[in-house]
mmCIF file of C-alpha atoms and ligand atoms in Angstrom:
data_model
loop_
_atom_site.group_PDB
_atom_site.id
_atom_site.type_symbol
_atom_site.label_atom_id
_atom_site.label_comp_id
_atom_site.label_asym_id
_atom_site.label_seq_id
_atom_site.Cartn_x
_atom_site.Cartn_y
_atom_site.Cartn_z
ATOM 1 C CA MET A 1 293.610 1.113 81.927
ATOM 2 C CA LEU A 2 292.778 4.616 82.893
ATOM 3 C CA GLY A 3 295.314 7.084 84.152
ATOM 4 C CA THR A 4 295.999 7.038 87.802
ATOM 5 C CA ASP A 5 295.268 10.224 90.175
ATOM 6 C CA ILE A 6 298.025 11.253 91.997
ATOM 7 C CA GLY A 7 298.580 13.843 94.805
ATOM 8 C CA ILE A 8 302.161 14.792 95.918
ATOM 9 C CA ASP A 9 303.322 16.492 99.210
ATOM 10 C CA LEU A 10 306.491 18.223 98.309
ATOM 11 C CA GLY A 11 307.770 19.106 101.636
ATOM 12 C CA THR A 12 310.966 20.485 102.811
ATOM 13 C CA ALA A 13 311.743 17.504 104.851
ATOM 14 C CA SER A 14 309.794 14.604 103.331
ATOM 15 C CA ILE A 15 307.886 14.158 100.256
ATOM 16 C CA LEU A 16 304.964 11.852 100.143
ATOM 17 C CA VAL A 17 302.811 10.365 97.193
ATOM 18 C CA TYR A 18 299.296 9.460 97.390
ATOM 19 C CA ILE A 19 297.546 7.391 94.794
ATOM 20 C CA LYS A 20 293.642 7.392 94.650
ATOM 21 C CA GLY A 21 292.269 4.266 95.747
ATOM 22 C CA LYS A 22 295.563 3.135 97.527
ATOM 23 C CA GLY A 23 296.222 6.109 100.228
ATOM 24 C CA VAL A 24 299.638 7.185 100.807
ATOM 25 C CA VAL A 25 302.250 4.534 99.100
ATOM 26 C CA LEU A 26 305.296 6.572 99.725
ATOM 27 C CA LYS A 27 307.114 8.601 102.349
ATOM 28 C CA GLU A 28 310.609 9.457 101.707
ATOM 29 C CA PRO A 29 312.871 12.352 102.909
ATOM 30 C CA SER A 30 313.544 15.065 100.568
ATOM 31 C CA VAL A 31 317.194 14.211 100.135
ATOM 32 C CA VAL A 32 319.672 13.871 97.028
ATOM 33 C CA ALA A 33 323.059 12.520 97.187
ATOM 34 C CA PHE A 34 325.513 13.307 94.725
ATOM 35 C CA ASP A 35 328.978 12.523 93.546
ATOM 36 C CA ARG A 36 330.448 15.877 93.121
ATOM 37 C CA ASP A 37 333.186 14.567 90.706
ATOM 38 C CA THR A 38 330.831 13.550 88.034
ATOM 39 C CA ASN A 39 327.789 15.543 89.341
ATOM 40 C CA LYS A 40 325.608 12.229 89.115
ATOM 41 C CA ILE A 41 322.890 11.395 91.466
ATOM 42 C CA LYS A 42 323.950 8.635 93.947
ATOM 43 C CA ALA A 43 320.761 8.042 95.685
ATOM 44 C CA ILE A 44 317.464 9.645 96.599
ATOM 45 C CA GLY A 45 315.287 9.506 99.404
ATOM 46 C CA GLU A 46 315.810 7.631 102.383
ATOM 47 C CA GLU A 47 318.941 6.019 101.162
ATOM 48 C CA ALA A 48 320.355 9.453 100.335
ATOM 49 C CA ARG A 49 319.286 10.633 104.017
ATOM 50 C CA LEU A 50 321.442 7.964 105.484
ATOM 51 C CA MET A 51 324.316 9.493 103.709
ATOM 52 C CA LEU A 52 323.926 13.045 105.228
ATOM 53 C CA GLY A 53 327.010 14.009 107.445
ATOM 54 C CA ARG A 54 328.627 10.240 106.816
ATOM 55 C CA THR A 55 329.799 10.887 102.900
ATOM 56 C CA PRO A 56 333.147 10.603 101.922
ATOM 57 C CA GLY A 57 334.246 13.745 100.563
ATOM 58 C CA ASN A 58 333.163 13.298 96.771
ATOM 59 C CA ILE A 59 329.763 12.631 97.886
ATOM 60 C CA VAL A 60 327.428 15.348 99.035
ATOM 61 C CA ALA A 61 323.819 14.806 100.425
ATOM 62 C CA VAL A 62 321.498 17.574 99.781
ATOM 63 C CA ARG A 63 317.838 19.054 100.495
ATOM 64 C CA PRO A 64 316.730 20.639 97.257
ATOM 65 C CA LEU A 65 313.655 21.886 98.816
ATOM 66 C CA ARG A 66 314.980 23.321 101.881
ATOM 67 C CA GLN A 67 312.701 26.117 103.193
ATOM 68 C CA GLY A 68 309.902 25.212 100.793
ATOM 69 C CA VAL A 69 311.678 26.599 97.605
ATOM 70 C CA ILE A 70 313.145 24.867 95.054
ATOM 71 C CA SER A 71 316.714 25.811 95.257
ATOM 72 C CA ASP A 72 317.776 23.542 92.513
ATOM 73 C CA TYR A 73 315.385 22.725 89.884
ATOM 74 C CA THR A 74 317.187 19.982 87.830
ATOM 75 C CA VAL A 75 317.426 18.096 91.028
ATOM 76 C CA THR A 76 313.976 18.484 92.028
ATOM 77 C CA GLU A 77 312.672 17.517 88.780
ATOM 78 C CA LYS A 78 315.153 14.287 89.034
ATOM 79 C CA MET A 79 313.747 13.820 92.293
ATOM 80 C CA LEU A 80 310.339 13.926 91.426
ATOM 81 C CA LYS A 81 310.577 11.890 88.360
ATOM 82 C CA TYR A 82 312.228 9.218 90.569
ATOM 83 C CA PHE A 83 309.484 9.321 93.505
ATOM 84 C CA ILE A 84 306.541 9.444 90.931
ATOM 85 C CA GLN A 85 307.754 6.276 89.077
ATOM 86 C CA LYS A 86 308.600 4.675 92.461
ATOM 87 C CA ALA A 87 305.298 5.086 93.549
ATOM 88 C CA LEU A 88 303.399 3.980 90.485
ATOM 89 C CA GLY A 89 305.732 0.666 89.545
ATOM 90 C CA LYS A 90 306.271 -0.174 85.887
ATOM 91 C CA LYS A 91 302.975 -1.223 84.472
ATOM 92 C CA THR A 92 301.407 2.193 83.502
ATOM 93 C CA PHE A 93 300.174 2.940 80.182
ATOM 94 C CA ARG A 94 298.781 6.499 80.484
ATOM 95 C CA LYS A 95 300.430 9.552 81.835
ATOM 96 C CA PRO A 96 298.922 9.962 85.558
ATOM 97 C CA ARG A 97 296.822 13.152 86.420
ATOM 98 C CA ILE A 98 299.116 14.918 89.090
ATOM 99 C CA SER A 99 298.287 17.395 91.820
ATOM 100 C CA VAL A 100 301.364 19.183 93.910
ATOM 101 C CA CYS A 101 301.166 20.645 97.180
ATOM 102 C CA VAL A 102 303.244 23.717 97.575
ATOM 103 C CA PRO A 103 303.614 26.137 100.468
ATOM 104 C CA SER A 104 301.790 29.150 100.135
ATOM 105 C CA GLY A 105 304.831 31.557 100.431
ATOM 106 C CA VAL A 106 305.943 30.342 97.350
ATOM 107 C CA THR A 107 306.261 32.881 94.117
ATOM 108 C CA GLU A 108 304.737 32.246 90.784
ATOM 109 C CA VAL A 109 308.232 31.516 89.584
ATOM 110 C CA GLU A 110 308.492 28.953 91.794
ATOM 111 C CA LYS A 111 305.223 27.479 91.361
ATOM 112 C CA LYS A 112 305.931 27.465 87.474
ATOM 113 C CA ALA A 113 309.066 25.313 88.238
ATOM 114 C CA VAL A 114 307.165 22.901 90.433
ATOM 115 C CA GLU A 115 304.638 22.591 87.606
ATOM 116 C CA ASP A 116 307.177 22.282 84.948
ATOM 117 C CA ALA A 117 309.528 19.572 86.953
ATOM 118 C CA THR A 118 305.886 17.393 87.108
ATOM 119 C CA TYR A 119 305.268 17.419 83.601
ATOM 120 C CA GLN A 120 308.920 16.880 82.980
ATOM 121 C CA ALA A 121 308.281 13.806 85.522
ATOM 122 C CA GLY A 122 305.816 12.578 83.342
ATOM 123 C CA ALA A 123 302.398 13.859 84.032
ATOM 124 C CA ARG A 124 299.648 14.406 81.797
ATOM 125 C CA GLU A 125 298.045 17.105 83.566
ATOM 126 C CA VAL A 126 299.157 19.121 86.479
ATOM 127 C CA SER A 127 297.458 21.212 89.342
ATOM 128 C CA ILE A 128 299.206 23.255 92.019
ATOM 129 C CA ILE A 129 297.597 23.282 95.417
ATOM 130 C CA GLU A 130 298.138 25.619 98.324
ATOM 131 C CA GLU A 131 299.353 23.963 101.510
ATOM 132 C CA PRO A 132 296.671 25.053 103.567
ATOM 133 C CA ILE A 133 293.772 24.042 101.405
ATOM 134 C CA ALA A 134 295.494 20.466 101.351
ATOM 135 C CA ALA A 135 295.953 20.381 104.851
ATOM 136 C CA ALA A 136 292.507 21.527 105.606
ATOM 137 C CA ILE A 137 291.069 19.001 103.233
ATOM 138 C CA GLY A 138 293.295 16.159 104.714
ATOM 139 C CA ALA A 139 292.282 17.405 108.213
ATOM 140 C CA GLY A 140 288.733 16.090 107.437
ATOM 141 C CA ILE A 141 287.470 19.839 107.037
ATOM 142 C CA ASP A 142 284.684 20.278 104.486
ATOM 143 C CA ILE A 143 286.382 23.393 102.821
ATOM 144 C CA SER A 144 283.355 23.985 100.240
ATOM 145 C CA ARG A 145 281.462 25.498 103.240
ATOM 146 C CA PRO A 146 281.159 29.230 103.801
ATOM 147 C CA CYS A 147 282.903 28.900 107.099
ATOM 148 C CA GLY A 148 285.880 29.981 108.617
ATOM 149 C CA ASN A 149 288.485 27.692 109.558
ATOM 150 C CA MET A 150 292.117 28.215 110.482
ATOM 151 C CA ILE A 151 294.977 25.845 109.721
ATOM 152 C CA VAL A 152 298.279 25.686 111.238
ATOM 153 C CA ASP A 153 301.023 23.562 109.240
ATOM 154 C CA ILE A 154 304.157 23.384 110.795
ATOM 155 C CA GLY A 155 306.596 21.493 108.608
ATOM 156 C CA GLY A 156 310.686 21.013 108.261
ATOM 157 C CA GLY A 157 311.257 24.674 106.700
ATOM 158 C CA THR A 158 308.180 26.362 106.480
ATOM 159 C CA SER A 159 305.000 27.239 108.886
ATOM 160 C CA ASP A 160 301.726 27.796 106.729
ATOM 161 C CA ILE A 161 299.168 29.376 108.766
ATOM 162 C CA ALA A 162 295.807 30.495 107.014
ATOM 163 C CA VAL A 163 291.906 31.135 107.344
ATOM 164 C CA ILE A 164 289.965 29.012 104.652
ATOM 165 C CA SER A 165 286.512 29.646 103.621
ATOM 166 C CA LEU A 166 284.522 28.495 100.577
ATOM 167 C CA GLY A 167 287.735 26.614 99.092
ATOM 168 C CA GLY A 168 289.823 29.412 99.073
ATOM 169 C CA THR A 169 292.549 31.141 101.388
ATOM 170 C CA VAL A 170 291.192 34.039 102.949
ATOM 171 C CA VAL A 171 294.126 35.587 104.917
ATOM 172 C CA SER A 172 297.575 33.604 105.098
ATOM 173 C CA THR A 173 300.881 33.849 105.904
ATOM 174 C CA SER A 174 303.866 31.614 105.561
ATOM 175 C CA ILE A 175 307.116 32.110 107.554
ATOM 176 C CA LYS A 176 310.498 30.156 107.219
ATOM 177 C CA ILE A 177 310.461 28.989 110.865
ATOM 178 C CA ALA A 178 309.351 25.461 111.420
ATOM 179 C CA GLY A 179 310.577 22.301 112.548
ATOM 180 C CA ASP A 180 314.180 22.752 111.607
ATOM 181 C CA ASP A 181 314.316 26.025 113.786
ATOM 182 C CA PHE A 182 313.322 23.735 116.844
ATOM 183 C CA ASP A 183 316.309 21.734 115.990
ATOM 184 C CA GLU A 184 318.743 24.843 115.512
ATOM 185 C CA ALA A 185 317.505 26.397 118.855
ATOM 186 C CA ILE A 186 318.367 23.400 120.572
ATOM 187 C CA VAL A 187 321.730 23.052 118.954
ATOM 188 C CA ARG A 188 322.294 26.778 120.274
ATOM 189 C CA TYR A 189 321.151 26.173 123.882
ATOM 190 C CA MET A 190 323.378 23.039 124.315
ATOM 191 C CA ARG A 191 326.438 25.003 123.183
ATOM 192 C CA LYS A 192 325.438 28.147 125.028
ATOM 193 C CA LYS A 193 324.350 26.078 128.575
ATOM 194 C CA HIS A 194 326.263 23.095 128.333
ATOM 195 C CA ASN A 195 329.488 24.066 126.274
ATOM 196 C CA LEU A 196 328.415 20.999 124.363
ATOM 197 C CA LEU A 197 328.700 20.846 120.347
ATOM 198 C CA ILE A 198 325.844 18.332 119.143
ATOM 199 C CA GLY A 199 324.699 17.865 115.437
ATOM 200 C CA GLU A 200 321.377 18.453 113.898
ATOM 201 C CA ARG A 201 320.288 14.701 114.080
ATOM 202 C CA THR A 202 320.921 14.333 117.516
ATOM 203 C CA ALA A 203 318.963 17.860 118.130
ATOM 204 C CA GLU A 204 316.079 16.395 116.420
ATOM 205 C CA ASP A 205 316.007 13.475 118.365
ATOM 206 C CA ILE A 206 315.969 15.221 121.531
ATOM 207 C CA LYS A 207 313.335 17.277 120.347
ATOM 208 C CA ILE A 208 311.337 14.362 119.286
ATOM 209 C CA LYS A 209 311.997 12.200 122.364
ATOM 210 C CA ILE A 210 311.286 15.116 125.002
ATOM 211 C CA GLY A 211 310.954 18.127 123.304
ATOM 212 C CA SER A 212 308.208 20.390 124.961
ATOM 213 C CA ALA A 213 306.751 23.867 124.007
ATOM 214 C CA TYR A 214 304.771 24.152 127.414
ATOM 215 C CA ARG A 215 305.583 23.397 130.527
ATOM 216 C CA ARG A 216 304.238 19.624 131.632
ATOM 217 C CA ALA A 217 303.233 17.892 134.768
ATOM 218 C CA GLU A 218 306.194 15.485 134.279
ATOM 219 C CA VAL A 219 309.707 16.029 133.853
ATOM 220 C CA ASP A 220 311.452 13.910 131.110
ATOM 221 C CA SER A 221 315.083 13.543 130.631
ATOM 222 C CA MET A 222 317.613 11.856 128.644
ATOM 223 C CA ASP A 223 321.476 11.661 128.337
ATOM 224 C CA VAL A 224 323.196 13.704 125.108
ATOM 225 C CA ARG A 225 326.422 13.083 123.652
ATOM 226 C CA GLY A 226 328.488 15.573 121.987
ATOM 227 C CA ARG A 227 331.696 17.374 122.007
ATOM 228 C CA ASN A 228 332.952 19.523 124.836
ATOM 229 C CA LEU A 229 333.950 22.895 123.457
ATOM 230 C CA VAL A 230 336.431 23.622 126.263
ATOM 231 C CA THR A 231 338.237 20.288 126.017
ATOM 232 C CA GLY A 232 337.324 19.181 122.608
ATOM 233 C CA LEU A 233 336.919 15.960 124.096
ATOM 234 C CA PRO A 234 333.345 13.608 123.785
ATOM 235 C CA LYS A 235 330.862 14.484 126.787
ATOM 236 C CA THR A 236 327.535 13.085 128.186
ATOM 237 C CA VAL A 237 325.105 15.525 129.405
ATOM 238 C CA THR A 238 321.502 14.892 131.025
ATOM 239 C CA VAL A 239 319.182 17.291 129.496
ATOM 240 C CA THR A 240 315.334 17.793 130.782
ATOM 241 C CA SER A 241 312.122 18.659 129.121
ATOM 242 C CA GLU A 242 312.246 21.952 130.801
ATOM 243 C CA GLU A 243 315.287 22.876 129.219
ATOM 244 C CA THR A 244 313.995 22.104 125.426
ATOM 245 C CA GLU A 245 310.931 24.665 126.749
ATOM 246 C CA GLU A 246 313.411 27.046 127.579
ATOM 247 C CA ALA A 247 315.487 26.107 124.319
ATOM 248 C CA LEU A 248 312.337 26.431 122.269
ATOM 249 C CA LYS A 249 310.482 29.461 123.825
ATOM 250 C CA GLU A 250 311.812 32.089 121.177
ATOM 251 C CA THR A 251 310.923 29.834 118.056
ATOM 252 C CA THR A 252 307.543 28.643 119.303
ATOM 253 C CA ALA A 253 306.732 32.371 120.125
ATOM 254 C CA GLN A 254 307.357 33.427 116.454
ATOM 255 C CA ILE A 255 305.069 30.889 115.210
ATOM 256 C CA VAL A 256 302.269 32.111 117.947
ATOM 257 C CA GLU A 257 303.129 35.648 116.638
ATOM 258 C CA ALA A 258 302.505 34.512 113.133
ATOM 259 C CA VAL A 259 299.172 32.975 114.207
ATOM 260 C CA HIS A 260 298.370 36.298 115.984
ATOM 261 C CA SER A 261 298.877 38.224 112.911
ATOM 262 C CA VAL A 262 296.872 35.929 110.550
ATOM 263 C CA LEU A 263 293.852 36.246 113.329
ATOM 264 C CA GLU A 264 294.141 40.206 113.399
ATOM 265 C CA LYS A 265 293.819 40.308 110.060
ATOM 266 C CA THR A 266 290.673 37.875 109.373
ATOM 267 C CA PRO A 267 287.245 39.803 108.616
ATOM 268 C CA PRO A 268 285.259 39.225 111.894
ATOM 269 C CA GLU A 269 282.761 36.797 110.917
ATOM 270 C CA LEU A 270 285.517 34.542 109.878
ATOM 271 C CA ALA A 271 287.315 35.325 113.028
ATOM 272 C CA ALA A 272 284.078 34.308 115.090
ATOM 273 C CA ASP A 273 283.758 31.018 113.176
ATOM 274 C CA VAL A 274 287.689 30.082 113.965
ATOM 275 C CA ALA A 275 287.103 31.347 117.599
ATOM 276 C CA ASP A 276 283.916 28.475 117.574
ATOM 277 C CA ARG A 277 285.682 25.713 115.744
ATOM 278 C CA GLY A 278 288.958 25.997 116.796
ATOM 279 C CA ILE A 279 292.833 26.005 115.204
ATOM 280 C CA VAL A 280 293.846 22.961 113.621
ATOM 281 C CA LEU A 281 297.580 21.541 113.433
ATOM 282 C CA THR A 282 299.193 19.693 110.918
ATOM 283 C CA GLY A 283 302.363 18.743 109.711
ATOM 284 C CA GLY A 284 305.345 16.888 111.301
ATOM 285 C CA GLY A 285 306.153 19.875 113.249
ATOM 286 C CA SER A 286 303.063 20.379 115.146
ATOM 287 C CA LEU A 287 304.004 16.874 116.928
ATOM 288 C CA LEU A 288 305.910 18.865 119.373
ATOM 289 C CA ARG A 289 304.509 18.480 122.625
ATOM 290 C CA GLY A 290 302.564 21.333 124.406
ATOM 291 C CA LEU A 291 302.126 23.223 121.068
ATOM 292 C CA GLU A 292 298.796 22.827 121.115
ATOM 293 C CA GLU A 293 298.513 24.391 124.848
ATOM 294 C CA LEU A 294 300.656 26.970 124.159
ATOM 295 C CA ILE A 295 298.690 28.553 121.012
ATOM 296 C CA GLU A 296 295.643 27.737 122.854
ATOM 297 C CA GLU A 297 296.883 29.888 125.919
ATOM 298 C CA LYS A 298 298.380 32.767 123.676
ATOM 299 C CA THR A 299 294.872 33.118 121.790
ATOM 300 C CA GLY A 300 292.426 32.053 124.054
ATOM 301 C CA ILE A 301 290.981 29.500 121.059
ATOM 302 C CA ASN A 302 290.636 25.658 121.565
ATOM 303 C CA THR A 303 293.533 24.202 119.239
ATOM 304 C CA MET A 304 294.048 20.611 118.464
ATOM 305 C CA THR A 305 296.397 18.661 116.242
ATOM 306 C CA ALA A 306 295.017 16.634 113.386
ATOM 307 C CA GLU A 307 294.536 13.126 113.621
ATOM 308 C CA ASP A 308 297.595 11.979 111.332
ATOM 309 C CA PRO A 309 299.196 15.265 111.221
ATOM 310 C CA MET A 310 302.145 14.090 108.987
ATOM 311 C CA THR A 311 300.079 12.720 106.253
ATOM 312 C CA ALA A 312 297.225 15.175 106.032
ATOM 313 C CA VAL A 313 298.606 17.352 103.422
ATOM 314 C CA ALA A 314 299.196 14.108 100.913
ATOM 315 C CA ILE A 315 295.874 13.095 101.561
ATOM 316 C CA GLY A 316 294.376 16.319 101.123
ATOM 317 C CA THR A 317 296.404 16.995 98.053
ATOM 318 C CA GLY A 318 295.215 13.480 96.302
ATOM 319 C CA LYS A 319 291.668 14.331 97.483
ATOM 320 C CA PHE A 320 291.708 17.323 95.708
ATOM 321 C CA VAL A 321 292.508 15.649 92.719
ATOM 322 C CA GLU A 322 289.457 13.360 93.205
ATOM 323 C CA PHE A 323 287.547 16.657 93.884
ATOM 324 C CA LEU A 324 288.621 18.139 90.482
ATOM 325 C CA SER A 325 288.186 14.923 88.557
ATOM 326 C CA GLY A 326 284.920 14.406 89.982
ATOM 327 C CA LYS A 327 283.753 17.999 88.709
ATOM 328 C CA ARG A 328 285.204 17.293 85.250
ATOM 329 C CA ASP A 329 283.527 13.441 84.995
ATOM 330 C CA ASN A 330 280.174 14.960 85.942
HETATM 331 P P1 ADP B 401 307.482 19.066 105.395
HETATM 332 O O1 ADP B 401 305.935 19.097 105.132
HETATM 333 O O2 ADP B 401 308.479 20.330 105.400
HETATM 334 O O3 ADP B 401 308.156 17.905 104.716
HETATM 335 P P2 ADP B 401 307.038 17.741 107.888
HETATM 336 O O4 ADP B 401 305.431 17.930 107.726
HETATM 337 O O5 ADP B 401 307.358 16.132 107.084
HETATM 338 O O6 ADP B 401 307.734 18.562 106.851
HETATM 339 O O7 ADP B 401 307.469 17.643 109.089
HETATM 340 C C1 ADP B 401 308.774 17.924 109.505
HETATM 341 C C2 ADP B 401 309.334 18.032 110.424
HETATM 342 O O8 ADP B 401 308.775 17.298 111.857
HETATM 343 C C3 ADP B 401 310.622 17.916 110.841
HETATM 344 O O9 ADP B 401 311.107 19.105 111.477
HETATM 345 C C4 ADP B 401 310.615 16.731 112.005
HETATM 346 O O10 ADP B 401 311.748 16.850 113.068
HETATM 347 C C5 ADP B 401 309.557 17.140 112.606
HETATM 348 N N1 ADP B 401 308.754 16.229 113.320
HETATM 349 C C6 ADP B 401 308.575 14.810 113.087
HETATM 350 N N2 ADP B 401 308.367 13.866 114.198
HETATM 351 C C7 ADP B 401 308.078 14.896 115.129
HETATM 352 C C8 ADP B 401 307.720 14.556 116.622
HETATM 353 N N3 ADP B 401 307.245 13.231 116.970
HETATM 354 N N4 ADP B 401 307.896 15.614 117.269
HETATM 355 C C9 ADP B 401 308.491 16.387 116.934
HETATM 356 N N5 ADP B 401 308.670 17.139 115.776
HETATM 357 C C10 ADP B 401 308.827 16.171 115.111
HETATM 358 MG MG1 MG B 402 304.410 19.864 104.866
#
């Protein structure tokens, strides 16, 4: 049996594994739960996520990749190993070739840490690929052409913005403002406006159900439970999508600002290509309603979300392996 080609999207919020010929076989939150007393890992992935905020004192659940950086190397290594083994099953005779996607803002040291962790996790060969390239391939863009394309990938901890051409990044930026910051902005808004204390899980829920980055014709609303900061007692407040727009305004503006700065640094011919072809959004954060409209209004450039924005990077990373192996096998 030949070795398997694998693409891994090492996201701050979720990890996806793509296997050549099978597609995305695994998608789990990048969360690890430990026993603080013995320092042993208790659970990884979905199982660990369920423990977040609900663990007894000695068990802690952490997100080792928060903000796109490997904050805890050994944990990341164990997590990678676990997901690779889970995705491959037991019957592998040859070590796989693995391609891992990292956010474009990571340092060489961090890249090396990911590479080492992937070898440690059982890879025969490792290639590290930048998020915007993977996102572009996954969004169905032919990256080998001499034509400018702009990709905006909004994840949990980081947003990657890049103009790519001829398979490489021409101009890019990575900011630590993304989906998680939308949640935090909602938490702050609820506290300030309604004197209501809510957790980040509730804030994410609000964002996914009614969150909006742009004025819409229809107004949605939902009841939100939290703790009244004045009385200390539970309290329910009805929140509208218009309020979320207000809550998210500053955070979405920072993303628009970053898009703007990349456009400003783009050479004129490529900028003209982007203006013709439009801006493509990927990543879970791009599912926030009205983000397309907001970016389109502020830049004057047609903006659309990729067909399956959550899996685009994983698919692109896997296809990149196919692209590499195709080049070698011929
Ligand atoms: P990463 O690549 O950093 O792992 P993802 O691309 O998986 O991140 O995106 C995670 C982010 O997407 C989280 O902040 C999550 O709340 C957000 N998200 C997921 N689904 C939606 C949705 N339907 N609407 C808005 N945000 C969403
Ligand atoms: Mg991502």
